[in-house]
Amino acid sequence: MLIVMTVGATPQQVERVIERVSALGLKAHPIPGAQRVVIGITGNQGAVEPALFENLPGVLEVIPVSHPYKLVSREAKPESSIVMVGGVPVGGDNFAVFAGPCSVETPEQTLTIARHVRASGAQILRGGAFKPRTSPYTFQGLGEPGLAILRDVGHEVQMPIVSEALDEGSLDLVAEYCDMIQIGARNMQNYSLLRTVGRLRKPVLLKRGMGATVDELLMAAEYVLAEGNYQVVLCERGIRTFADHTRNTLDLAAVVAVQRLSHLPIIVDPSHGTGKRHKVVPLARAAVAVGADGLMIEVHHEPSQALSDASQAILPGELSELIQQLPQLLPLTGRHMAQPLRLSA
Ligand code: PEP
Ligand code: MN
């Protein structure tokens, strides 16, 4: 249920509603909007009686929520959310490019790629240190030393960093070293991990599971918001279908579907979405035209030497060329490149 306050509702009136929610043993989530405050209620098993709130001062209306998710919905917050990632805004009109290697391999490899990524105009540096690999015999990531490399390189090139947490153990480390925590496709329905990440106050990049519907993606995000962490960016990264001309089927319609249902930003990862270098840039352009809030792209200066996802890494020059095309595409959906961090001496 959502309780919509009037435009002029006072903080005391909001507080009174919250007290009544708490008195019922439920949890109140005040969501400040541009116009007014909406209070989401979670923790109820069945329907909550609207009459309990309808007559409180400052309450405009009580809306029973038709979806199984509440806090992520546009009903709760009509205007699009902007998530700040280490000083870079993602969402609203701000388009952000997350780019970097699939895996952090060495300090030199990470720095080389990061310098290219920074010079190309991307705003956020990615790099995996805890890798979810299909085979237990392939490179599993450098672990904590990899995070330390990514952090140092992030400082060097002055970019915020994002890396994946695989489980509760790696989550503490990723939260300590990084500006944003990535929850990968394979963990999208790891509800205990989602709850734990929801108790942190760090931005989260939540990737769509390869077999997940849009509703399931939104419910996974709801777990994070329900714990009080509202800083979630969603990511479409392709789903499993019968098609075998690509690694996954990049579902760009999901972007439009999510944006209708939710206020959360959604970016697109055409690297994992296609798995093939030659398909990454065309699908990235399509994602921009569809109205995505950003891109996540894997880059390597020597793709043939990459320790993971070698066949989908694009070259630094290809990333630059793509980003140079963005000013032509972004006006189509009323977006502009998010301001990168300003370089200081
Ligand atoms: C990644 O971004 O490094 C990754 C493993 O992606 P996904 O979870 O989408 O497979
Ligand atoms: Mn990868």
PDB file of C-alpha atoms in Angstrom, residues 99 107-119 122-126 149-161 340-344:
ATOM      1  CA  ALA A  99      33.433   0.490 -19.028  1.00  0.00           C
ATOM      2  CA  PRO A 107      47.912  -3.521 -12.279  1.00  0.00           C
ATOM      3  CA  GLU A 108      49.375  -2.719 -15.726  1.00  0.00           C
ATOM      4  CA  GLN A 109      46.448  -4.244 -17.649  1.00  0.00           C
ATOM      5  CA  THR A 110      43.884  -2.443 -15.492  1.00  0.00           C
ATOM      6  CA  LEU A 111      45.666   0.921 -15.660  1.00  0.00           C
ATOM      7  CA  THR A 112      46.178   0.701 -19.424  1.00  0.00           C
ATOM      8  CA  ILE A 113      42.506  -0.045 -20.022  1.00  0.00           C
ATOM      9  CA  ALA A 114      41.336   2.522 -17.456  1.00  0.00           C
ATOM     10  CA  ARG A 115      43.367   5.286 -19.114  1.00  0.00           C
ATOM     11  CA  HIS A 116      41.737   4.490 -22.450  1.00  0.00           C
ATOM     12  CA  VAL A 117      38.305   4.304 -20.848  1.00  0.00           C
ATOM     13  CA  ARG A 118      38.791   7.676 -19.115  1.00  0.00           C
ATOM     14  CA  ALA A 119      40.103   9.298 -22.290  1.00  0.00           C
ATOM     15  CA  ALA A 122      33.234   6.981 -20.024  1.00  0.00           C
ATOM     16  CA  GLN A 123      32.399   8.019 -16.468  1.00  0.00           C
ATOM     17  CA  ILE A 124      32.576   4.819 -14.386  1.00  0.00           C
ATOM     18  CA  LEU A 125      35.276   2.117 -14.358  1.00  0.00           C
ATOM     19  CA  ARG A 126      34.279  -1.538 -14.066  1.00  0.00           C
ATOM     20  CA  ILE A 149      44.281  -2.801  -7.934  1.00  0.00           C
ATOM     21  CA  LEU A 150      40.937  -1.479  -9.130  1.00  0.00           C
ATOM     22  CA  ARG A 151      40.762   1.023  -6.267  1.00  0.00           C
ATOM     23  CA  ASP A 152      44.298   2.297  -6.930  1.00  0.00           C
ATOM     24  CA  VAL A 153      43.657   2.581 -10.649  1.00  0.00           C
ATOM     25  CA  GLY A 154      40.321   4.309  -9.980  1.00  0.00           C
ATOM     26  CA  HIS A 155      42.198   6.874  -7.885  1.00  0.00           C
ATOM     27  CA  GLU A 156      44.853   7.261 -10.541  1.00  0.00           C
ATOM     28  CA  VAL A 157      42.411   7.969 -13.364  1.00  0.00           C
ATOM     29  CA  GLN A 158      39.877   9.653 -11.057  1.00  0.00           C
ATOM     30  CA  MET A 159      36.903   7.482 -11.838  1.00  0.00           C
ATOM     31  CA  PRO A 160      34.366   5.828  -9.535  1.00  0.00           C
ATOM     32  CA  ILE A 161      34.601   2.027  -9.597  1.00  0.00           C
ATOM     33  CA  PRO A 340      32.406  12.777 -15.472  1.00  0.00           C
ATOM     34  CA  LEU A 341      34.383  13.576 -12.315  1.00  0.00           C
ATOM     35  CA  ARG A 342      36.449  16.660 -12.917  1.00  0.00           C
ATOM     36  CA  LEU A 343      40.152  15.875 -13.162  1.00  0.00           C
ATOM     37  CA  SER A 344      42.173  17.428 -10.398  1.00  0.00           C
TER      38      SER A 344
END
